[in-house]
XYZ file of C-alpha atoms in Angstrom:
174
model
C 0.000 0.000 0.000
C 2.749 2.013 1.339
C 4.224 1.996 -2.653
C 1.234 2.790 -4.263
C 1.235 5.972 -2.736
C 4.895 6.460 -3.577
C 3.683 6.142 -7.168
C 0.478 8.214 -7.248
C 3.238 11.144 -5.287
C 5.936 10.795 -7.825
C 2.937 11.098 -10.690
C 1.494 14.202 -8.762
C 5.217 15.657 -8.282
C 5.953 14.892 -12.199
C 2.422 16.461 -12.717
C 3.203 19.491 -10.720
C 6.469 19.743 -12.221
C 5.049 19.949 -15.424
C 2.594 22.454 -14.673
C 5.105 24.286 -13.083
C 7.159 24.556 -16.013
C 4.649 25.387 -17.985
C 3.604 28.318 -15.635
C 7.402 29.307 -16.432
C 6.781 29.530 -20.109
C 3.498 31.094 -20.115
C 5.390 34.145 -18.022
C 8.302 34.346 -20.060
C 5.837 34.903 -22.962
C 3.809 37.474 -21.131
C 6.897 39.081 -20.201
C 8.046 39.811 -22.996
C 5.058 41.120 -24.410
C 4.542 43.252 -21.391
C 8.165 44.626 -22.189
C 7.479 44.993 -26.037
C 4.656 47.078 -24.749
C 6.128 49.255 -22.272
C 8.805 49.862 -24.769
C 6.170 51.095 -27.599
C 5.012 53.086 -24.724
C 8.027 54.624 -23.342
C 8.749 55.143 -27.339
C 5.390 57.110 -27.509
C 5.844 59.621 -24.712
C 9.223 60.113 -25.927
C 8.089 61.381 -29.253
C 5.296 63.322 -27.595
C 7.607 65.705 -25.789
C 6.618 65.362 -21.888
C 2.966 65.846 -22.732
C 0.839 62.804 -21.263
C -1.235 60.657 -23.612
C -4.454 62.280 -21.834
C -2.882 65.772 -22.734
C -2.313 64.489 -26.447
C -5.876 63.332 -26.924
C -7.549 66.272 -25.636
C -5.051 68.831 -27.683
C -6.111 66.138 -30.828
C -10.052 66.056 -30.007
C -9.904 70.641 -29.752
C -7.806 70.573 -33.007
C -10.327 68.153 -34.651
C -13.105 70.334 -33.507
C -11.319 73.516 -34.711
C -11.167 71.291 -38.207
C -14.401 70.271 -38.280
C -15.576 74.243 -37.743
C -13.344 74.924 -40.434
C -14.664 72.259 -43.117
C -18.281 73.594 -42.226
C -17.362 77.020 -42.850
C -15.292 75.743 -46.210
C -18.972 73.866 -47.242
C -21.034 77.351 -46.717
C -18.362 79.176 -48.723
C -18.314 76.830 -51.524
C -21.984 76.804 -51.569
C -22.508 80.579 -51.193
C -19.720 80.755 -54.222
C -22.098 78.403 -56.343
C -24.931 80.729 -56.035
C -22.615 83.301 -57.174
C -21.226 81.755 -59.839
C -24.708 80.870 -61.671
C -25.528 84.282 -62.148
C -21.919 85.198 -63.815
C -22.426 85.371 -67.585
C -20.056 82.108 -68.106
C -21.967 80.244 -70.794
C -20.596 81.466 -74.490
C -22.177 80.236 -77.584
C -20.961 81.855 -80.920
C -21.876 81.835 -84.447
C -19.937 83.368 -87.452
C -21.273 83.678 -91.143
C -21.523 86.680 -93.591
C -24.182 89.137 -93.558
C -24.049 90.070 -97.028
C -23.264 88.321 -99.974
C -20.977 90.321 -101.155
C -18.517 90.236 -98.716
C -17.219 86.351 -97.468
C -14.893 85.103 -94.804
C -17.858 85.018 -92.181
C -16.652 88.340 -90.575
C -19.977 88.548 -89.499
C -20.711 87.209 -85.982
C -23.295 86.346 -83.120
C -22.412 86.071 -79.406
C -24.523 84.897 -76.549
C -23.201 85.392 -72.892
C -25.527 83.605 -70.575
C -25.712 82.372 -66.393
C -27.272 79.237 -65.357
C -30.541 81.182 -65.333
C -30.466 81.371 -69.076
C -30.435 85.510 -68.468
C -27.823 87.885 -70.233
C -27.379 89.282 -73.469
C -26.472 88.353 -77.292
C -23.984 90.609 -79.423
C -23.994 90.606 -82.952
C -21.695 92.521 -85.571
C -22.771 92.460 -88.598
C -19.368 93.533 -91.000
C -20.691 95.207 -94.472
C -18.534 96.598 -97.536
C -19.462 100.218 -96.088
C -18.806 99.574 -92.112
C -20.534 97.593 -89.199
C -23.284 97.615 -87.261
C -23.482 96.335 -83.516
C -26.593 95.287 -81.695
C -27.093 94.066 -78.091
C -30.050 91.904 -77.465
C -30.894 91.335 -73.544
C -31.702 88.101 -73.067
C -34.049 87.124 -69.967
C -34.811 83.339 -68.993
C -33.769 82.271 -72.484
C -36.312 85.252 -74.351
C -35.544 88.619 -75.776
C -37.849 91.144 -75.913
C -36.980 92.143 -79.650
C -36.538 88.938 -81.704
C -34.004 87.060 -82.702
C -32.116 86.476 -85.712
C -31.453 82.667 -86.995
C -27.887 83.528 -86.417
C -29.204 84.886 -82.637
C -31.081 82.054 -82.194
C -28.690 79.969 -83.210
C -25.713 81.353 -80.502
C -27.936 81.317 -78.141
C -28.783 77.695 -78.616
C -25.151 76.904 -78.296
C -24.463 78.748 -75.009
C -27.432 76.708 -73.553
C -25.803 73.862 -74.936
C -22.511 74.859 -73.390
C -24.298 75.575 -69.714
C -25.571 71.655 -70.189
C -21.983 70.442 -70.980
C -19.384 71.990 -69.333
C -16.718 69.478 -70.517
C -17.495 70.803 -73.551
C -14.561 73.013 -75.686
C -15.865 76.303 -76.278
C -16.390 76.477 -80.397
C -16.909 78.993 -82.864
C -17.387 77.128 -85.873
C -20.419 76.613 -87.107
């Protein structure tokens, strides 16, 4: 009886042994992680020049805020810039051709300066063998109040055209 405890304490001592060492390893692992860590750490509030992490965060979290007041203000300027910008005659449409017969080259021209409201004006020189005439046409929500040549009509057709497709080159040709 007396050795069959002697066997069942060697197993438990083996047992505990092994257990033991495998305590041993487990630590070792975990400390060197905890070092790894505490070096990234140290590392950190090295390169953060005697300021504490808490310190960092909340100088972050007020600069963020000051950015984020910024970006709104940057949305209502772009915005208020867009309204701006669609009443700025910046839609051209152009047409060239001779008014009379007698003279060629298409010297002759008709110019439409529109905003994204279709409002503006139309300018037309009309070259002849004794001089030129100008006219201005105003041009409100796409109408005139005096009508239009074909030529009018026509550069005003393209500078709605334009307006549509901004990626569009800017042409004079007919």
């Amino acid at each position: 009886m007396i050795e069959i405890n002697k066997t069942i304490l060697i197993i438990a001592i083996s047992a505990a042994a092994v257990v033991f060492i495998m305590i041993i390893i487990i630590l070792a692992v975990l400390s060197n992680k905890i070092n790894k860590y505490i070096e990234k750490q140290n590392k950190i509030q090295r390169k953060i020049n005697d300021q504490s992490v808490e310190d960092l965060l909340i100088s972050n979290i007020e600069q963020l805020r000051k950015v984020e007041n910024n970006y709104k203000q940057v949305i209502k300027d772009i915005e208020r810039i867009k309204l701006k910008l669609g009443g700025t005659l910046q839609n051209v449409g152009m047409v060239r051709y001779s008014a009379a017969a007698e003279i060629g080259g298409e010297i002759s021209y008709s110019a439409s300066f529109i905003d994204d409201y279709d409002n503006g004006f139309v300018i037309t020189g009309m070259y002849y063998r004794d001089g030129m005439n100008t006219f201005v046409k105003h041009i409100n929500a796409g109408e005139s109040k005096i009508p239009l040549t074909p030529e009018e009509k026509k550069s005003l057709q393209k500078a709605i055209e334009y307006k549509i497709d901004k990626n569009r080159k800017f042409d004079i040709q007919l």
